[in-house]
Short mmCIF file of C-alpha atoms in Angstrom, two decimals:
data_model
loop_
_atom_site.label_atom_id
_atom_site.label_comp_id
_atom_site.label_asym_id
_atom_site.label_seq_id
_atom_site.Cartn_x
_atom_site.Cartn_y
_atom_site.Cartn_z
CA GLU A 87 130.47 109.69 106.96
CA ILE A 88 127.76 110.74 109.19
CA VAL A 89 124.47 108.79 108.14
CA LEU A 90 121.06 110.30 108.59
CA THR A 91 117.92 108.19 108.97
CA GLN A 92 114.45 109.61 109.14
CA SER A 93 111.32 108.39 109.91
CA PRO A 94 108.78 107.10 109.17
CA GLY A 95 109.37 106.80 105.62
CA THR A 96 105.90 107.93 104.95
CA LEU A 97 103.19 109.86 107.06
CA SER A 98 99.43 109.80 105.93
CA LEU A 99 97.95 112.53 107.46
CA SER A 100 95.04 114.98 106.91
CA PRO A 101 94.94 118.37 105.84
CA GLY A 102 95.23 120.43 109.77
CA GLU A 103 97.05 117.85 111.16
CA ARG A 104 100.40 117.69 112.88
CA ALA A 105 103.23 116.02 111.06
CA THR A 106 106.29 115.05 113.47
CA LEU A 107 109.32 114.27 111.17
CA SER A 108 112.32 112.59 112.70
CA CYS A 109 116.15 113.10 111.60
CA ARG A 110 118.92 110.51 113.65
CA ALA A 111 122.71 110.78 112.68
CA SER A 112 124.83 107.92 113.09
CA GLU A 113 126.65 110.23 115.56
CA SER A 114 126.12 113.41 117.70
CA LEU A 115 126.89 116.32 115.81
CA SER A 116 129.63 118.37 116.61
CA HIS A 117 128.51 121.50 114.67
CA PRO A 118 124.65 122.98 114.19
CA PHE A 119 124.48 122.64 110.81
CA LEU A 120 121.64 121.12 110.19
CA ALA A 121 118.84 121.74 107.80
CA TRP A 122 115.50 120.51 106.17
CA TYR A 123 114.32 120.66 102.59
CA GLN A 124 110.98 119.98 100.74
CA LEU A 125 111.13 118.58 97.46
CA LYS A 126 107.87 118.55 94.92
CA PRO A 127 108.64 116.90 91.70
CA GLY A 128 110.46 118.84 88.92
CA GLN A 129 111.22 121.72 90.92
CA ALA A 130 114.58 122.45 93.47
CA PRO A 131 114.75 122.05 97.00
CA ARG A 132 113.55 124.49 98.80
CA LEU A 133 115.30 124.93 102.07
CA LEU A 134 112.88 125.28 105.05
CA ILE A 135 115.19 125.20 107.83
CA TYR A 136 119.07 125.83 108.82
CA THR A 137 121.07 125.62 111.88
CA VAL A 138 118.72 123.15 113.32
CA SER A 139 115.76 125.99 114.06
CA SER A 140 116.11 129.02 111.86
CA ARG A 141 113.48 129.14 109.25
CA ALA A 142 114.29 130.23 106.08
CA THR A 143 113.03 133.45 104.23
CA GLY A 144 109.61 133.13 103.43
CA ILE A 145 108.81 130.21 105.28
CA PRO A 146 105.35 130.13 107.26
CA ASP A 147 105.93 129.48 111.16
CA ARG A 148 103.99 126.49 110.88
CA PHE A 149 107.12 124.86 110.01
CA SER A 150 109.55 124.33 112.92
CA GLY A 151 112.97 122.59 113.77
CA ARG A 152 114.51 121.74 116.99
CA GLY A 153 117.13 119.11 118.22
CA SER A 154 120.52 118.57 119.43
CA GLY A 155 123.16 115.83 119.70
CA ALA A 156 122.00 113.12 117.06
CA ASP A 157 118.00 113.77 117.25
CA PHE A 158 116.27 116.33 115.47
CA THR A 159 112.84 116.99 114.61
CA LEU A 160 110.81 119.02 111.86
CA THR A 161 107.29 119.53 112.64
CA ILE A 162 104.53 121.26 110.78
CA SER A 163 101.96 122.12 112.85
CA ARG A 164 98.96 121.93 110.69
CA LEU A 165 99.28 120.74 107.59
CA GLU A 166 98.16 123.26 104.32
CA PRO A 167 97.63 121.28 101.05
CA GLU A 168 100.61 122.56 99.64
CA ASP A 169 102.88 120.90 102.54
CA PHE A 170 102.29 117.43 101.00
CA ALA A 171 105.70 116.60 99.60
CA VAL A 172 108.72 114.76 100.52
CA TYR A 173 110.96 116.10 103.23
CA TYR A 174 114.91 115.71 103.72
CA CYS A 175 117.05 116.61 106.56
CA GLN A 176 120.70 117.22 106.00
CA GLN A 177 124.01 117.50 107.68
CA TYR A 178 126.07 119.95 106.07
CA GLY A 179 129.17 120.53 108.31
CA SER A 180 132.66 119.84 106.67
CA PRO A 181 134.52 118.05 105.59
CA SER A 182 131.55 116.45 103.89
CA ALA A 183 128.09 116.67 103.89
CA THR A 184 125.19 114.16 104.18
CA PHE A 185 121.21 113.73 103.48
CA GLY A 186 118.87 111.53 104.99
CA GLN A 187 116.75 109.24 102.62
CA GLY A 188 113.67 111.33 102.71
CA THR A 189 110.00 111.09 104.69
CA LYS A 190 107.29 111.45 102.37
CA VAL A 191 104.34 113.13 103.72
CA GLU A 192 101.18 111.95 101.76
CA ILE A 193 97.27 112.92 102.39
CA LYS A 194 95.29 110.20 104.01
CA GLU B 85 120.02 138.95 95.79
CA VAL B 86 121.84 135.47 95.23
CA GLN B 87 121.65 134.05 92.10
CA LEU B 88 122.80 130.58 91.00
CA VAL B 89 122.26 129.29 87.66
CA GLU B 90 123.76 126.04 86.34
CA SER B 91 124.36 124.81 82.77
CA GLY B 92 126.18 122.37 80.89
CA GLY B 93 123.78 119.45 81.30
CA GLY B 94 122.69 117.24 78.48
CA LEU B 95 123.18 113.38 77.04
CA VAL B 96 126.40 111.69 77.31
CA GLN B 97 127.26 107.84 76.66
CA PRO B 98 128.84 105.89 79.65
CA GLY B 99 132.10 106.46 79.94
CA GLY B 100 132.26 109.95 78.44
CA SER B 101 132.93 113.21 80.17
CA LEU B 102 131.09 116.51 81.25
CA ARG B 103 131.55 119.62 82.45
CA LEU B 104 129.00 122.01 84.55
CA SER B 105 129.27 125.12 85.02
CA CYS B 106 127.35 127.67 87.85
CA ALA B 107 127.17 131.29 87.34
CA THR B 108 126.82 133.04 90.38
CA SER B 109 125.93 136.40 91.37
CA GLY B 110 124.78 138.86 94.56
CA PHE B 111 127.69 137.40 96.91
CA THR B 112 131.31 137.58 96.85
CA LEU B 113 132.25 133.61 95.77
CA SER B 114 136.09 133.31 97.05
CA ASP B 115 134.04 134.30 100.65
CA HIS B 116 132.03 131.06 100.73
CA ASP B 117 131.88 127.36 100.28
CA MET B 118 130.16 125.99 97.26
CA ASP B 119 128.66 122.44 97.29
CA TRP B 120 127.17 120.26 93.88
CA ALA B 121 124.47 117.74 95.14
CA ARG B 122 122.19 115.56 92.91
CA GLN B 123 119.01 113.83 92.25
CA ALA B 124 118.65 110.89 90.12
CA PRO B 125 115.24 110.44 88.73
CA GLY B 126 112.77 108.85 91.30
CA LYS B 127 115.58 108.86 94.14
CA GLY B 128 116.40 111.31 96.72
CA LEU B 129 119.19 113.62 97.24
CA GLU B 130 123.10 113.01 97.16
CA TRP B 131 125.89 115.36 98.21
CA VAL B 132 128.30 115.24 95.33
CA GLY B 133 131.39 117.35 96.64
CA ARG B 134 132.18 120.77 98.47
CA ASN B 135 134.99 123.29 97.43
CA LYS B 136 135.71 125.25 100.39
CA ASN B 137 136.56 129.05 100.52
CA LYS B 138 139.51 131.03 99.86
CA GLY B 139 140.24 131.44 102.97
CA ASN B 140 140.23 127.76 103.67
CA ASP B 141 142.75 127.02 100.15
CA TYR B 142 139.99 125.87 98.31
CA ARG B 143 139.79 122.44 99.67
CA THR B 144 137.62 119.96 98.03
CA GLU B 145 136.04 117.08 98.84
CA TYR B 146 133.96 114.93 97.22
CA ALA B 147 131.56 111.67 98.25
CA ALA B 148 132.73 108.19 97.77
CA SER B 149 130.56 107.80 94.67
CA VAL B 150 132.45 110.02 92.83
CA GLN B 151 135.70 110.04 94.20
CA GLY B 152 138.54 110.37 91.56
CA ARG B 153 136.05 110.87 88.65
CA PHE B 154 134.55 114.25 89.49
CA THR B 155 136.66 117.29 90.56
CA ILE B 156 135.48 120.72 91.53
CA SER B 157 137.01 124.09 90.54
CA ARG B 158 135.89 127.63 90.44
CA ASP B 159 137.11 130.89 88.70
CA ASP B 160 136.32 133.45 91.46
CA PRO B 161 137.00 136.69 88.92
CA ASN B 162 134.53 135.21 86.61
CA ASP B 163 131.89 134.34 89.38
CA SER B 164 131.55 130.61 88.44
CA LEU B 165 132.00 127.28 89.97
CA HIS B 166 132.65 123.79 88.00
CA LEU B 167 132.04 120.18 88.05
CA GLN B 168 134.15 118.22 85.80
CA MET B 169 132.68 114.64 85.71
CA ASN B 170 134.83 112.13 83.76
CA SER B 171 134.18 108.19 83.03
CA LEU B 172 130.42 108.91 83.56
CA GLN B 173 128.27 105.71 84.24
CA THR B 174 124.34 105.75 83.91
CA ASP B 175 123.72 106.01 87.54
CA ASP B 176 125.39 109.43 87.59
CA THR B 177 122.08 110.40 85.77
CA ALA B 178 120.61 113.18 87.43
CA VAL B 179 119.55 116.82 88.16
CA TYR B 180 123.03 118.55 89.58
CA TYR B 181 122.29 121.32 91.60
CA CYS B 182 125.16 123.76 92.79
CA VAL B 183 124.72 125.44 96.29
CA ALA B 184 126.03 128.26 98.00
CA TRP B 185 126.94 128.73 101.62
CA ILE B 186 126.05 132.00 102.91
CA ARG B 187 126.47 132.44 106.73
CA SER B 188 125.04 129.03 107.20
CA TYR B 189 122.52 129.63 104.94
CA GLY B 190 121.81 127.42 101.63
CA HIS B 191 121.00 128.84 98.40
CA TRP B 192 120.20 126.26 95.48
CA GLY B 193 120.33 126.80 91.88
CA GLN B 194 117.61 125.57 89.66
CA GLY B 195 119.42 122.64 88.40
CA THR B 196 120.65 121.12 85.21
CA LEU B 197 119.90 117.62 83.80
CA VAL B 198 122.55 115.00 83.17
CA THR B 199 121.39 111.93 81.17
CA VAL B 200 124.33 109.33 80.78
CA SER B 201 122.88 106.64 78.16
CA SER B 202 123.99 104.93 75.17
#
């Protein structure tokens, strides 16, 4: 099983600042199936990024994903008030998928 | 438009069983891999299992935490996915989501809550 480790656990930033979230896999991914989700209380996960760097439908361009091998990054270029939430990475290659443990982006 | 609607959640006693369903529309179910995922209260997301598409013989894979207790099946003619959950434990309490993988893009339902408690 591929283990995904996200860092930091919590990111304390102000609106307008840049957020950089890391997701490291326990082994190099042999596929491009890496996604990022935003989670808010009481809501279903919102897909932000799929296949490492493709933005999902309706996602603002302040969200971007990059990476390869075992190291991946989600960047929010300028935090808006609605961006304060918990973010998860997921590798969804077969045969099994796994999630990271999440990074909370909180208002400083 | 792709739509996924989960149902079947509720309160069940430890050791009991429950069957969740996911009604799908907007795509041909047999062509696509389908997952179940869950989120326990106050916890992170957890992948539960996958049912591959018809071209991959509907092979299934499960997380170690549910292997041998949960079974994923599908009814392609009726556009539905199911999750049979047996020997339920209190730490299976979670919101359960079905996920459709269409051209590497994950479409999620709104989830159904399962509470395992005596």
